[in-house]
PDB file of C-alpha atoms in Angstrom:
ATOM      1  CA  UNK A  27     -25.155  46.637  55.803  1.00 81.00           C
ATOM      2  CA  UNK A  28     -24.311  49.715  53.582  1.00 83.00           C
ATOM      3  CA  UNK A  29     -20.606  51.506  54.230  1.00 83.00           C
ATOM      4  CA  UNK A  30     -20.503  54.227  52.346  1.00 83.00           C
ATOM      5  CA  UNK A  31     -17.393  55.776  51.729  1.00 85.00           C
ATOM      6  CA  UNK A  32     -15.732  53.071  53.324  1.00 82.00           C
ATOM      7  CA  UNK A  33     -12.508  53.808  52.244  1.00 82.00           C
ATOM      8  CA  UNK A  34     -12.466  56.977  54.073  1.00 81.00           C
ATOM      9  CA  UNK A  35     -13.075  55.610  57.575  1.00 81.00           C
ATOM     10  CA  UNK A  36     -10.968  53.903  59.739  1.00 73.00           C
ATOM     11  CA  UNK A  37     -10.236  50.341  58.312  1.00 73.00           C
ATOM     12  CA  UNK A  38     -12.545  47.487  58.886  1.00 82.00           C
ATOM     13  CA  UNK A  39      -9.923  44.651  58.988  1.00 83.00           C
ATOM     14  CA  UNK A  40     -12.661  41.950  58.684  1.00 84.00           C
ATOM     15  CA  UNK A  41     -14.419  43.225  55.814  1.00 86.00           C
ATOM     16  CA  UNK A  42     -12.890  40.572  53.136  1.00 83.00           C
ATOM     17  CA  UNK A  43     -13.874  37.933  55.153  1.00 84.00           C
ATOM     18  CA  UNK A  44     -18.016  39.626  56.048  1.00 84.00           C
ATOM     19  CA  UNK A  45     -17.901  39.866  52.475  1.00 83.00           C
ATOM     20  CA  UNK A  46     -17.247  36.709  51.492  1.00 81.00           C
ATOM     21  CA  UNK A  47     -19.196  34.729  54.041  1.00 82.00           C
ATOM     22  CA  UNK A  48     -21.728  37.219  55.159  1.00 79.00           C
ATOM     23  CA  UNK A  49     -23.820  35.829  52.525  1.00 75.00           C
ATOM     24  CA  UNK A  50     -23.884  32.661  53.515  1.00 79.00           C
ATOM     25  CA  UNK A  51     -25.390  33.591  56.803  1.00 83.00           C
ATOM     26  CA  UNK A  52     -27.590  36.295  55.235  1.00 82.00           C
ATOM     27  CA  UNK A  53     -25.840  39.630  55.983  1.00 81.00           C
ATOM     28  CA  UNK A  54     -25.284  41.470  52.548  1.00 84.00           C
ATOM     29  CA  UNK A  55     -22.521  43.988  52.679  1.00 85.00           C
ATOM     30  CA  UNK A  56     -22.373  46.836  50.383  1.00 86.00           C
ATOM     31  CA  UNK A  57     -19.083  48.656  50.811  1.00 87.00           C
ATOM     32  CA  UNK A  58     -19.333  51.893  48.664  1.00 87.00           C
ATOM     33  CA  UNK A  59     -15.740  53.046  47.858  1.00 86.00           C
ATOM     34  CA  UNK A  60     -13.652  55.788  45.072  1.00 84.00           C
ATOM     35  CA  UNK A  61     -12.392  53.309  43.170  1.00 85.00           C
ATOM     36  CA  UNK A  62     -10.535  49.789  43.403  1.00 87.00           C
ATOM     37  CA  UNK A  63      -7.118  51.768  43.976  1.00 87.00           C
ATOM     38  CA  UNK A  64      -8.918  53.293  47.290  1.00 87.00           C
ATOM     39  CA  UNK A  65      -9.436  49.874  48.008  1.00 89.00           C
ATOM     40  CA  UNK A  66      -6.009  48.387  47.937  1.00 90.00           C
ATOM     41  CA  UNK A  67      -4.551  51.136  49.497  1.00 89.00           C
ATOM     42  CA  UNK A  68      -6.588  50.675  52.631  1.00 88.00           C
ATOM     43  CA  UNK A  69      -6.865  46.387  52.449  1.00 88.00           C
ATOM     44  CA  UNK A  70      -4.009  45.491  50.828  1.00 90.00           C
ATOM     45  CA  UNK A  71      -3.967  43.377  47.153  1.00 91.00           C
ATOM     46  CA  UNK A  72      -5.096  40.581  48.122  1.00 91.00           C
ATOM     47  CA  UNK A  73      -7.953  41.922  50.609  1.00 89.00           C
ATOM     48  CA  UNK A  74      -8.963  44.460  47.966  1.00 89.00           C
ATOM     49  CA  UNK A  75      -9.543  41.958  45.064  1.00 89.00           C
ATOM     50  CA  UNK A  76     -11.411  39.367  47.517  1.00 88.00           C
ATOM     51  CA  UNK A  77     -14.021  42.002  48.753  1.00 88.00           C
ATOM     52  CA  UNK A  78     -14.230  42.840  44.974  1.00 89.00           C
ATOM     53  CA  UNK A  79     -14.670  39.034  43.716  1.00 88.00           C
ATOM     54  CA  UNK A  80     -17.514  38.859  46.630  1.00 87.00           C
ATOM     55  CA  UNK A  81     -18.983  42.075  45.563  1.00 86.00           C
ATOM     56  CA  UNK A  82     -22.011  40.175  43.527  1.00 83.00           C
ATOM     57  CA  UNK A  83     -23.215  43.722  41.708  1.00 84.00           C
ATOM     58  CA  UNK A  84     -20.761  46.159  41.119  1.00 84.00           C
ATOM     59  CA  UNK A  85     -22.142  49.201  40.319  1.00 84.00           C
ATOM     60  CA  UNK A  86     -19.109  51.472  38.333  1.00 83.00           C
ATOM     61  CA  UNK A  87     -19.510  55.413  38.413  1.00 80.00           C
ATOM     62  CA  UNK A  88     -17.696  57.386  36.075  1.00 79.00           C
ATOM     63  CA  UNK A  89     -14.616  59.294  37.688  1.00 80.00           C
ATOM     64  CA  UNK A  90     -11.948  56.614  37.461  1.00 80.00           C
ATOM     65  CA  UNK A  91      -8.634  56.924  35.921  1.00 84.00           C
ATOM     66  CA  UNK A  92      -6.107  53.859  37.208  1.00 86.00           C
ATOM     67  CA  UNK A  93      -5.173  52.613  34.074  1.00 90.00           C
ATOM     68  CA  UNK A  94      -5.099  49.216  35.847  1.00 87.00           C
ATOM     69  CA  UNK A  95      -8.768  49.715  37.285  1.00 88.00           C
ATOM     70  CA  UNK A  96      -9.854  50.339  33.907  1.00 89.00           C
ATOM     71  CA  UNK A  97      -7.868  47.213  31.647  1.00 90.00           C
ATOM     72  CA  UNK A  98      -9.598  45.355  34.642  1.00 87.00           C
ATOM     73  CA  UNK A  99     -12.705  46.651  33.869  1.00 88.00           C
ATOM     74  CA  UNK A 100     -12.508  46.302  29.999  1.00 90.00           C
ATOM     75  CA  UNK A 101     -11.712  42.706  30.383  1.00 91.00           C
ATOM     76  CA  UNK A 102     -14.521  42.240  32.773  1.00 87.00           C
ATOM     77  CA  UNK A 103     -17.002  43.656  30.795  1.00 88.00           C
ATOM     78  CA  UNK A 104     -15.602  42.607  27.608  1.00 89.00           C
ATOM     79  CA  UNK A 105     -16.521  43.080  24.083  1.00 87.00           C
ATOM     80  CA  UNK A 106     -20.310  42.781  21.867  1.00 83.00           C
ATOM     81  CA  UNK A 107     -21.112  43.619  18.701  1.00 85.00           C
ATOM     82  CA  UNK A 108     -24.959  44.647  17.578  1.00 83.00           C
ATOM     83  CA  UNK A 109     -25.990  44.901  14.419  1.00 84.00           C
ATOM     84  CA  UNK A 110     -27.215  48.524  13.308  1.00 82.00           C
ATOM     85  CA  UNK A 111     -30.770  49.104  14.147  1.00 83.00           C
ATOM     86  CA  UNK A 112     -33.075  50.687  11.424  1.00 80.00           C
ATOM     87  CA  UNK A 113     -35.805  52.588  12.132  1.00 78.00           C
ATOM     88  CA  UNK A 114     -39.337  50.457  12.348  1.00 75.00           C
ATOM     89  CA  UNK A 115     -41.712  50.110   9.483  1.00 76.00           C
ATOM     90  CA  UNK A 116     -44.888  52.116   9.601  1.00 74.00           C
ATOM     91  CA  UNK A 117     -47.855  51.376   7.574  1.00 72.00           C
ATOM     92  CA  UNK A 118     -50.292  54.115   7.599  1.00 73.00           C
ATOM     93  CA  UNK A 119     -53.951  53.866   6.193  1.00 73.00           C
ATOM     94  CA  UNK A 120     -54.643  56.793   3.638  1.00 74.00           C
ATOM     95  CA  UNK A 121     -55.945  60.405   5.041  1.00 73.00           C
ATOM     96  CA  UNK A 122     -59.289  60.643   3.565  1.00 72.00           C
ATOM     97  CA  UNK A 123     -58.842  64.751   3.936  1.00 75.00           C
ATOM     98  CA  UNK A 124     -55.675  64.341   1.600  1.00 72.00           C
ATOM     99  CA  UNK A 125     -58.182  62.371  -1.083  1.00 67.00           C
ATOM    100  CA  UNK A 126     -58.370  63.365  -4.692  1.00 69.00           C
ATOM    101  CA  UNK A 127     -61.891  65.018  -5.093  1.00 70.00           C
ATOM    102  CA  UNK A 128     -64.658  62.965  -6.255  1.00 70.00           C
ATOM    103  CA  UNK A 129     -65.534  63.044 -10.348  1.00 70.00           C
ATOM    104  CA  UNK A 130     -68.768  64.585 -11.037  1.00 67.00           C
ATOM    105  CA  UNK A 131     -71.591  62.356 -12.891  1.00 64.00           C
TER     106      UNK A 131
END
């Protein structure tokens, strides 16, 4: 079940608890909102951050700017280092057109 822009209808006051058991019984919910803020203004604390625990893939879009959505976020997603990536070796045979000229006998 997809709700888009679910934060701008009227509230679904069961939503935290389809989202947290649908699974079990095989509905998948996928409530499409702003941002978390959007969220806990229409569910409450508690409501927001259990449809967001249930929320298996949470798919972030840039736009945000709670300060607490994104410290949230940060430590969510949390820190990795790579090493620097070099460019790949490349052998290449010789060009015969870019060959010295042959010696004459």
């Amino acid at each position: 079940m997809a709700l888009d822009e679910i934060g701008n209808l009227s509230p679904l006051p069961s939503l935290p608890v389809l989202m947290a058991e649908g699974g079990g019984t095989g509905i998948t919910t996928m409530p499409v909102l702003q941002s978390l803020s959007q969220a806990r203004d229409k569910w409450g604390d508690h409501a927001a951050g259990a449809i967001w625990d249930a929320s298996i893939v949470k798919v972030i879009l840039g736009g945000t700017s709670s300060a607490r959505d994104l410290q949230d976020l940060s430590a969510l997603i949390g820190n990795a280092t790579r090493p620097p990536t070099r460019p790949p070796s490349v052998t290449t045979a010789p060009d015969p057109c870019n060959a010295p000229p042959a010696a004459s006998p």
